[in-house]
């Protein structure tokens, strides 16, 4: 039994690095398969899904298989806490399907299952990695070092999935609309998903670069652990959405403020490292910018593409008000109207995912309206419980790593409330759950995880 558990735990560590590779391979597969559908520049997530031809992707199938492995792991551990968390969630899903049937006279079971399965997968991630951290035969310092080695690796792999296509001028544009093709998201199937993943991981990567003990801050480690955050910052600039740019600027700024605050108190090492990271970020941007211009012969560098994105945002602002949540209000209003019309049973258990031709892409509203009051409590209680416990304990365990986790979770929760689609996605949702457990590990004794 213990040998099987250890083998599964090794797999889950490797799966951290496999996750971004899976997204790149998945996006490349879709890009190659569908290039004739709309052309390289025009191809985007909305056109694919609206065509009805890509509701289930190879990556989703692999992740659902991994979900089965996660369930087996939890059952082998006989983790009662995880099981007691999962049972009300399953009941919430079943009752939402029943509510959908009572309201509409039918169900779209395929849509109901796949949508909920994404949410369940992310909750399972939290359950699994909580146990992986708790059972790790490492000291707290070594475990933190190991986690951040993987975080740095993930940010580098994610970034290469954007930077290499940018250099070669292939892959998806972030947008293709009346303002033209702009922004770069490499081979990622969903621009929102890769933005969410980078947004969640960036503060952790910066925090560890500032944290590395001085005696271990060799030139090699300095270069290695600067690449992840530097490349992530450049990628968020290339993606060029409002969310990406707000996350990049906001997260970088607050981490810099932290370094300045520490310098004011007498230690300038973090501020020195922040300056080093800024210089390396500029160098990384110049290298990839130069490679792109050299290989393509085109005149559109990183700053040109950023300017295009900013100009399009300004034009959209002039036309539509430019709200971060523009377009989502209409979806929210439509689903809310159905929720009100469906009656008391739907208020308690939701209207069901299958009753809706769209999602709101504001996750907290999606949970509340699709699964009702009961579903909202059952499905979010783990996130809320872990988040509140982290907030209560972080002051007593304060350091730059805890602050980085706070920034990551804080901006993601704000995103969930305003315009976030994370809890039901299997990339950014994975990392949100992972960081939530990591934050808990930083502030909680191992035997109490």
Coordinates of C-alpha atoms in Angstrom, one line a residue:
X1 CA 0.0 0.0 0.0
X2 CA 2.7 2.5 1.0
X3 CA 4.7 1.6 -2.1
X4 CA 1.7 2.4 -4.3
X5 CA 1.1 5.7 -2.5
X6 CA 4.7 6.8 -2.9
X7 CA 4.6 5.9 -6.6
X8 CA 1.4 8.0 -7.1
X9 CA 3.0 10.9 -5.2
X10 CA 6.0 10.8 -7.5
X11 CA 3.6 10.9 -10.4
X12 CA 1.8 13.9 -9.0
X13 CA 5.1 15.8 -8.7
X14 CA 5.9 15.1 -12.3
X15 CA 2.4 16.0 -13.3
X16 CA 3.1 19.6 -12.3
X17 CA 5.6 19.9 -15.2
X18 CA 3.5 17.8 -17.5
X19 CA 0.5 20.2 -17.1
X20 CA 1.9 23.1 -19.2
X21 CA 3.3 20.6 -21.8
X22 CA -0.1 19.1 -22.1
X23 CA -1.6 22.5 -22.8
X24 CA 1.0 23.3 -25.5
X25 CA 0.5 19.9 -27.2
X26 CA -3.2 20.2 -27.0
X27 CA -3.2 23.7 -28.5
X28 CA -0.8 22.6 -31.2
X29 CA -3.0 19.6 -32.1
X30 CA -6.1 21.9 -32.4
X31 CA -4.1 24.5 -34.4
X32 CA -2.9 21.9 -36.9
X33 CA -6.2 20.1 -37.1
X34 CA -8.3 23.3 -37.8
X35 CA -6.0 25.6 -39.7
X36 CA -8.3 25.3 -42.7
X37 CA -11.3 26.2 -40.6
X38 CA -10.5 29.9 -40.3
X39 CA -6.9 30.5 -41.0
X40 CA -4.0 31.0 -38.6
X41 CA -4.9 34.6 -37.5
X42 CA -8.6 34.2 -37.4
X43 CA -8.6 30.9 -35.5
X44 CA -9.7 31.5 -31.9
X45 CA -11.4 29.8 -29.0
X46 CA -14.8 31.3 -29.6
X47 CA -15.0 30.4 -33.2
X48 CA -14.0 26.8 -32.4
X49 CA -16.5 26.3 -29.6
X50 CA -19.3 28.2 -31.5
X51 CA -18.8 25.9 -34.4
X52 CA -19.7 22.9 -32.2
X53 CA -16.6 21.1 -33.3
X54 CA -14.4 21.3 -30.1
X55 CA -16.4 20.7 -26.9
X56 CA -14.0 18.1 -25.6
X57 CA -10.2 18.3 -26.2
X58 CA -7.5 15.8 -25.9
X59 CA -6.1 17.6 -22.8
X60 CA -9.5 17.4 -21.1
X61 CA -9.6 13.6 -21.7
X62 CA -6.1 13.2 -20.2
X63 CA -7.0 15.3 -17.2
X64 CA -10.2 13.4 -16.6
X65 CA -8.1 10.2 -16.5
X66 CA -5.8 11.9 -14.0
X67 CA -8.9 12.8 -12.0
X68 CA -9.6 9.0 -11.7
X69 CA -6.1 8.5 -10.5
X70 CA -6.6 11.3 -7.9
X71 CA -9.8 9.6 -6.7
X72 CA -7.9 6.3 -6.3
X73 CA -5.2 8.1 -4.3
X74 CA -7.6 9.7 -1.9
X75 CA -9.5 6.4 -1.4
X76 CA -6.2 4.5 -0.8
X77 CA -5.3 7.1 1.8
X78 CA -8.9 6.8 3.3
X79 CA -8.9 10.6 3.6
X80 CA -12.2 11.1 5.3
X81 CA -11.9 14.9 5.1
X82 CA -11.6 14.8 1.3
X83 CA -14.4 12.3 1.0
X84 CA -16.7 14.4 3.2
X85 CA -15.9 17.4 1.1
X86 CA -16.7 15.6 -2.2
X87 CA -20.0 14.0 -1.1
X88 CA -21.9 17.3 -0.8
X89 CA -20.5 18.5 -4.1
X90 CA -21.7 15.3 -5.8
X91 CA -25.2 15.9 -4.2
X92 CA -25.2 19.5 -5.4
X93 CA -24.5 18.4 -9.0
X94 CA -27.2 15.7 -8.9
X95 CA -29.7 18.1 -7.5
X96 CA -28.9 20.7 -10.2
X97 CA -29.5 18.1 -12.9
X98 CA -32.9 17.3 -11.2
X99 CA -33.7 21.0 -11.0
X100 CA -32.9 21.4 -14.6
X101 CA -35.2 18.5 -15.6
X102 CA -38.1 19.8 -13.5
X103 CA -37.7 23.3 -15.0
X104 CA -37.0 22.5 -18.7
X105 CA -38.4 18.9 -19.0
X106 CA -35.1 17.6 -20.1
X107 CA -31.3 17.6 -19.4
X108 CA -28.1 18.0 -21.4
X109 CA -26.2 15.4 -19.5
X110 CA -23.0 15.6 -21.5
X111 CA -22.8 19.3 -20.8
X112 CA -23.8 18.9 -17.2
X113 CA -21.1 16.2 -16.6
X114 CA -18.2 17.8 -18.4
X115 CA -18.7 21.2 -16.8
X116 CA -19.0 19.9 -13.3
X117 CA -16.1 17.5 -13.9
X118 CA -13.7 20.4 -14.5
X119 CA -14.7 21.9 -11.1
X120 CA -14.3 18.5 -9.4
X121 CA -10.9 18.1 -11.0
X122 CA -9.6 21.3 -9.4
X123 CA -11.0 20.4 -6.0
X124 CA -9.3 17.0 -6.3
X125 CA -6.1 18.8 -7.0
X126 CA -6.3 20.6 -3.7
X127 CA -7.1 17.3 -1.9
X128 CA -4.2 15.5 -3.5
X129 CA -1.5 18.0 -3.1
X130 CA -2.5 18.7 0.5
X131 CA -1.7 15.0 1.2
X132 CA 1.4 15.1 -1.1
X133 CA 2.8 18.0 0.9
X134 CA 1.8 16.5 4.3
X135 CA 3.4 13.1 3.5
X136 CA 6.6 14.5 1.9
X137 CA 9.7 13.2 3.7
X138 CA 11.4 16.5 3.6
X139 CA 12.0 19.4 6.0
X140 CA 9.9 22.5 5.5
X141 CA 12.7 24.4 3.9
X142 CA 13.5 21.6 1.5
X143 CA 9.8 21.2 0.6
X144 CA 9.5 24.9 -0.1
X145 CA 12.7 24.7 -2.3
X146 CA 11.2 21.7 -4.2
X147 CA 7.9 23.4 -4.8
X148 CA 9.5 26.5 -6.2
X149 CA 11.8 24.5 -8.4
X150 CA 8.6 23.1 -10.0
X151 CA 6.9 26.6 -10.0
X152 CA 9.9 28.0 -11.9
X153 CA 9.9 25.1 -14.3
X154 CA 6.2 25.6 -15.0
X155 CA 6.5 29.3 -15.6
X156 CA 9.4 28.7 -18.1
X157 CA 7.5 25.9 -20.0
X158 CA 4.3 28.0 -20.1
X159 CA 6.2 31.0 -21.4
X160 CA 8.0 29.0 -24.1
X161 CA 4.6 28.0 -25.4
X162 CA 4.1 31.7 -26.2
X163 CA 7.6 33.0 -26.9
X164 CA 8.6 30.3 -29.5
X165 CA 5.4 30.8 -31.6
X166 CA 5.9 34.6 -31.3
X167 CA 9.4 34.3 -32.6
X168 CA 8.3 32.0 -35.5
X169 CA 5.1 34.0 -36.1
X170 CA 2.8 31.0 -35.8
X171 CA 0.0 30.1 -33.5
X172 CA -3.0 32.0 -32.3
X173 CA -3.7 35.7 -32.0
X174 CA -5.2 36.7 -28.7
X175 CA -8.0 38.6 -30.5
X176 CA -9.3 38.6 -34.0
X177 CA -12.2 41.1 -34.3
X178 CA -13.2 44.4 -35.9
X179 CA -10.0 45.9 -34.5
X180 CA -7.9 43.3 -36.3
X181 CA -5.6 40.5 -35.2
X182 CA -3.6 41.4 -32.2
X183 CA -1.9 39.9 -29.2
X184 CA -0.1 36.6 -29.0
X185 CA -1.1 33.5 -27.1
X186 CA 1.1 30.9 -28.8
X187 CA -0.5 27.5 -29.0
X188 CA -2.8 27.9 -26.1
X189 CA -6.4 26.9 -26.7
X190 CA -7.8 29.6 -24.4
X191 CA -6.1 33.0 -23.9
X192 CA -8.0 33.4 -20.6
X193 CA -6.7 30.1 -19.3
X194 CA -3.0 30.8 -20.0
X195 CA -3.4 34.4 -18.6
X196 CA -4.9 32.9 -15.4
X197 CA -2.1 30.4 -15.0
X198 CA 0.6 33.0 -15.5
X199 CA -1.2 35.5 -13.2
X200 CA -1.4 32.9 -10.4
X201 CA 2.2 31.7 -10.7
X202 CA 4.0 35.0 -11.3
X203 CA 3.9 36.4 -7.7
X204 CA 5.2 33.1 -6.3
X205 CA 8.1 33.1 -8.8
X206 CA 9.0 36.7 -8.0
X207 CA 8.7 36.0 -4.2
X208 CA 11.1 33.1 -4.3
X209 CA 13.6 35.0 -6.3
X210 CA 13.6 37.6 -3.6
X211 CA 13.6 34.9 -0.9
X212 CA 16.5 32.7 -1.9
X213 CA 19.0 32.6 1.0
X214 CA 22.0 34.9 0.3
X215 CA 24.5 32.1 0.6
X216 CA 22.6 30.1 -2.1
X217 CA 22.2 33.1 -4.4
X218 CA 24.9 32.0 -6.9
X219 CA 25.0 33.3 -10.4
X220 CA 23.6 30.1 -11.7
X221 CA 20.6 30.2 -9.3
X222 CA 20.1 33.9 -10.0
X223 CA 19.9 33.2 -13.7
X224 CA 17.7 30.1 -13.4
X225 CA 15.2 31.5 -11.0
X226 CA 14.9 34.8 -12.8
X227 CA 13.9 33.2 -16.1
X228 CA 10.5 32.1 -14.9
X229 CA 9.2 35.5 -13.7
X230 CA 11.0 37.5 -16.4
X231 CA 9.6 35.3 -19.2
X232 CA 6.1 35.4 -17.6
X233 CA 6.1 39.2 -17.5
X234 CA 7.1 39.4 -21.2
X235 CA 4.4 36.8 -22.1
X236 CA 1.7 38.8 -20.3
X237 CA 2.7 41.8 -22.3
X238 CA 2.4 39.8 -25.5
X239 CA -1.0 38.4 -24.6
X240 CA -2.1 42.0 -24.3
X241 CA -5.5 41.7 -22.7
X242 CA -6.7 44.0 -20.0
X243 CA -6.6 41.2 -17.5
X244 CA -3.0 40.2 -18.5
X245 CA -1.7 43.8 -18.3
X246 CA -3.4 44.6 -15.0
X247 CA -2.1 41.4 -13.5
X248 CA 1.5 42.0 -14.8
X249 CA 1.7 45.6 -13.7
X250 CA -0.2 45.1 -10.4
X251 CA 1.7 42.0 -9.3
X252 CA 5.1 43.4 -10.2
X253 CA 4.3 46.7 -8.5
X254 CA 3.2 45.2 -5.2
X255 CA 6.2 42.9 -5.1
X256 CA 8.5 45.9 -5.7
X257 CA 6.7 47.8 -3.0
X258 CA 7.4 44.9 -0.6
X259 CA 11.1 45.0 -1.5
X260 CA 11.2 48.8 -1.0
X261 CA 9.5 48.4 2.4
X262 CA 12.0 45.8 3.5
X263 CA 14.8 48.2 2.3
X264 CA 13.4 51.1 4.4
X265 CA 13.6 48.8 7.4
X266 CA 17.3 48.3 6.8
X267 CA 17.8 45.4 4.5
X268 CA 18.5 46.3 0.8
X269 CA 19.1 42.8 -0.5
X270 CA 15.5 42.3 -1.8
X271 CA 15.5 45.7 -3.5
X272 CA 18.9 44.8 -5.2
X273 CA 17.3 41.5 -6.4
X274 CA 14.2 43.4 -7.7
X275 CA 16.5 45.6 -9.7
X276 CA 18.4 42.5 -11.0
X277 CA 15.1 40.9 -12.0
X278 CA 14.0 44.1 -13.8
X279 CA 17.2 44.1 -15.8
X280 CA 17.0 40.4 -16.7
X281 CA 13.3 41.0 -17.8
X282 CA 14.4 43.7 -20.2
X283 CA 17.2 41.5 -21.5
X284 CA 14.8 38.6 -22.1
X285 CA 12.4 40.9 -23.9
X286 CA 15.2 42.2 -26.1
X287 CA 16.4 38.7 -26.9
X288 CA 13.1 37.4 -28.0
X289 CA 12.2 40.7 -29.7
X290 CA 15.4 40.5 -31.7
X291 CA 15.0 36.9 -32.6
X292 CA 11.5 37.5 -33.9
X293 CA 12.5 40.5 -36.0
X294 CA 15.6 38.6 -37.3
X295 CA 13.6 35.5 -38.3
X296 CA 10.4 37.1 -39.6
X297 CA 11.8 40.3 -41.1
X298 CA 8.6 42.0 -39.9
X299 CA 8.6 45.3 -38.1
X300 CA 6.3 44.3 -35.2
X301 CA 8.3 43.9 -32.0
X302 CA 7.0 43.4 -28.5
X303 CA 6.4 47.1 -27.9
X304 CA 4.7 47.4 -31.3
X305 CA 2.3 44.6 -30.4
X306 CA 1.7 46.0 -26.9
X307 CA 0.9 49.4 -28.5
X308 CA -1.6 47.7 -30.9
X309 CA -3.3 46.1 -27.9
X310 CA -3.5 49.3 -26.0
X311 CA -4.9 51.2 -29.0
X312 CA -7.6 48.6 -29.5
X313 CA -8.5 48.8 -25.8
X314 CA -8.9 52.6 -26.2
X315 CA -11.1 52.2 -29.3
X316 CA -13.2 49.6 -27.4
X317 CA -13.4 52.0 -24.5
X318 CA -14.6 54.8 -26.8
X319 CA -17.3 52.5 -28.3
X320 CA -18.4 50.4 -25.4
X321 CA -17.2 52.0 -22.2
X322 CA -14.2 49.6 -22.1
X323 CA -15.3 47.8 -19.0
X324 CA -13.3 44.7 -17.9
X325 CA -16.6 42.9 -17.7
X326 CA -18.2 44.2 -20.9
X327 CA -20.2 41.5 -22.5
X328 CA -20.5 39.5 -19.3
X329 CA -23.4 41.7 -18.0
X330 CA -25.7 40.5 -20.8
X331 CA -24.9 36.9 -20.0
X332 CA -25.4 37.5 -16.3
X333 CA -28.7 39.2 -16.9
X334 CA -30.0 36.3 -19.1
X335 CA -29.0 33.6 -16.6
X336 CA -30.4 35.6 -13.7
X337 CA -33.7 36.0 -15.5
X338 CA -33.9 32.2 -16.0
X339 CA -32.9 31.7 -12.3
X340 CA -35.7 33.9 -11.1
X341 CA -38.3 32.4 -13.5
X342 CA -37.4 28.8 -12.6
X343 CA -38.8 29.1 -9.0
X344 CA -37.8 28.0 -5.5
X345 CA -36.3 24.6 -6.4
X346 CA -33.9 26.3 -8.8
X347 CA -33.1 29.0 -6.2
X348 CA -32.0 26.2 -3.9
X349 CA -30.3 23.9 -6.5
X350 CA -29.7 26.1 -9.6
X351 CA -30.9 26.0 -13.1
X352 CA -28.3 23.5 -14.2
X353 CA -25.5 24.0 -16.7
X354 CA -27.4 22.1 -19.5
X355 CA -30.2 24.6 -19.4
X356 CA -27.9 27.4 -20.6
X357 CA -26.5 28.0 -24.0
X358 CA -23.6 30.0 -22.5
X359 CA -21.7 30.5 -19.2
X360 CA -21.3 33.9 -17.6
X361 CA -17.5 33.6 -17.2
X362 CA -17.8 35.2 -13.7
X363 CA -17.3 32.0 -11.7
X364 CA -18.9 33.0 -8.5
X365 CA -22.1 33.8 -10.3
X366 CA -21.8 30.7 -12.4
X367 CA -21.7 28.6 -9.3
X368 CA -24.5 30.4 -7.5
X369 CA -26.9 30.5 -10.5
X370 CA -26.2 27.1 -12.1
X371 CA -26.1 25.2 -8.8
X372 CA -28.2 27.3 -6.4
X373 CA -27.7 28.3 -2.8
X374 CA -27.0 24.7 -1.7
X375 CA -24.5 24.2 -4.6
X376 CA -22.7 27.4 -3.8
X377 CA -22.1 26.4 -0.2
X378 CA -21.2 22.8 -1.0
X379 CA -18.9 23.6 -3.9
X380 CA -17.0 26.6 -2.5
X381 CA -16.8 25.7 1.1
X382 CA -13.3 24.2 0.8
X383 CA -11.9 27.2 -1.1
X384 CA -13.5 29.6 1.5
X385 CA -12.3 27.6 4.5
X386 CA -8.7 27.3 3.3
X387 CA -8.6 30.9 2.3
X388 CA -10.0 32.2 5.6
X389 CA -7.5 30.0 7.5
X390 CA -4.6 31.3 5.4
X391 CA -5.7 35.0 6.1
X392 CA -6.0 34.3 9.9
X393 CA -2.5 32.6 10.1
X394 CA -0.4 34.6 7.6
X395 CA 0.4 37.5 9.9
X396 CA 2.1 35.1 12.4
X397 CA 4.0 33.4 9.6
X398 CA 4.9 36.6 7.6
X399 CA 7.6 36.5 5.1
X400 CA 8.0 37.3 1.4
X401 CA 6.8 33.8 0.3
X402 CA 3.6 34.3 2.3
X403 CA 3.1 37.7 0.8
X404 CA 3.6 36.3 -2.7
X405 CA 0.9 33.7 -2.0
X406 CA -1.3 36.4 -0.7
X407 CA -0.9 38.5 -3.8
X408 CA -1.5 35.4 -6.1
X409 CA -4.7 34.4 -4.2
X410 CA -5.9 37.9 -3.7
X411 CA -5.8 39.0 -7.4
X412 CA -7.3 35.6 -8.5
X413 CA -10.2 35.9 -6.0
X414 CA -10.9 39.5 -7.2
X415 CA -10.8 38.2 -10.8
X416 CA -13.3 35.4 -9.9
X417 CA -15.7 38.0 -8.6
X418 CA -15.3 40.5 -11.5
X419 CA -14.5 38.6 -14.7
X420 CA -12.9 35.3 -13.8
X421 CA -13.3 31.9 -15.5
X422 CA -10.9 29.8 -13.3
X423 CA -12.9 27.4 -11.1
X424 CA -14.3 25.6 -14.2
X425 CA -11.1 25.5 -16.2
X426 CA -8.5 22.7 -15.9
X427 CA -5.4 24.8 -16.3
X428 CA -5.7 28.0 -14.3
X429 CA -8.1 26.2 -12.0
X430 CA -5.4 23.6 -11.3
X431 CA -2.9 26.3 -10.3
X432 CA -5.3 28.2 -8.2
X433 CA -6.1 25.1 -6.1
X434 CA -2.3 24.3 -6.0
X435 CA -1.4 27.7 -4.7
X436 CA -4.2 27.6 -2.2
X437 CA -2.7 24.4 -0.7
X438 CA 0.8 25.8 -1.0
X439 CA -0.3 28.9 1.0
X440 CA -1.8 26.6 3.6
X441 CA 1.4 24.7 3.8
X442 CA 3.4 27.9 4.4
X443 CA 1.2 28.9 7.4
X444 CA 0.2 25.6 9.0
X445 CA 2.2 22.9 10.8
X446 CA 2.7 19.9 8.6
X447 CA 0.8 17.5 10.9
X448 CA -2.2 19.8 10.8
X449 CA -2.5 20.0 7.0

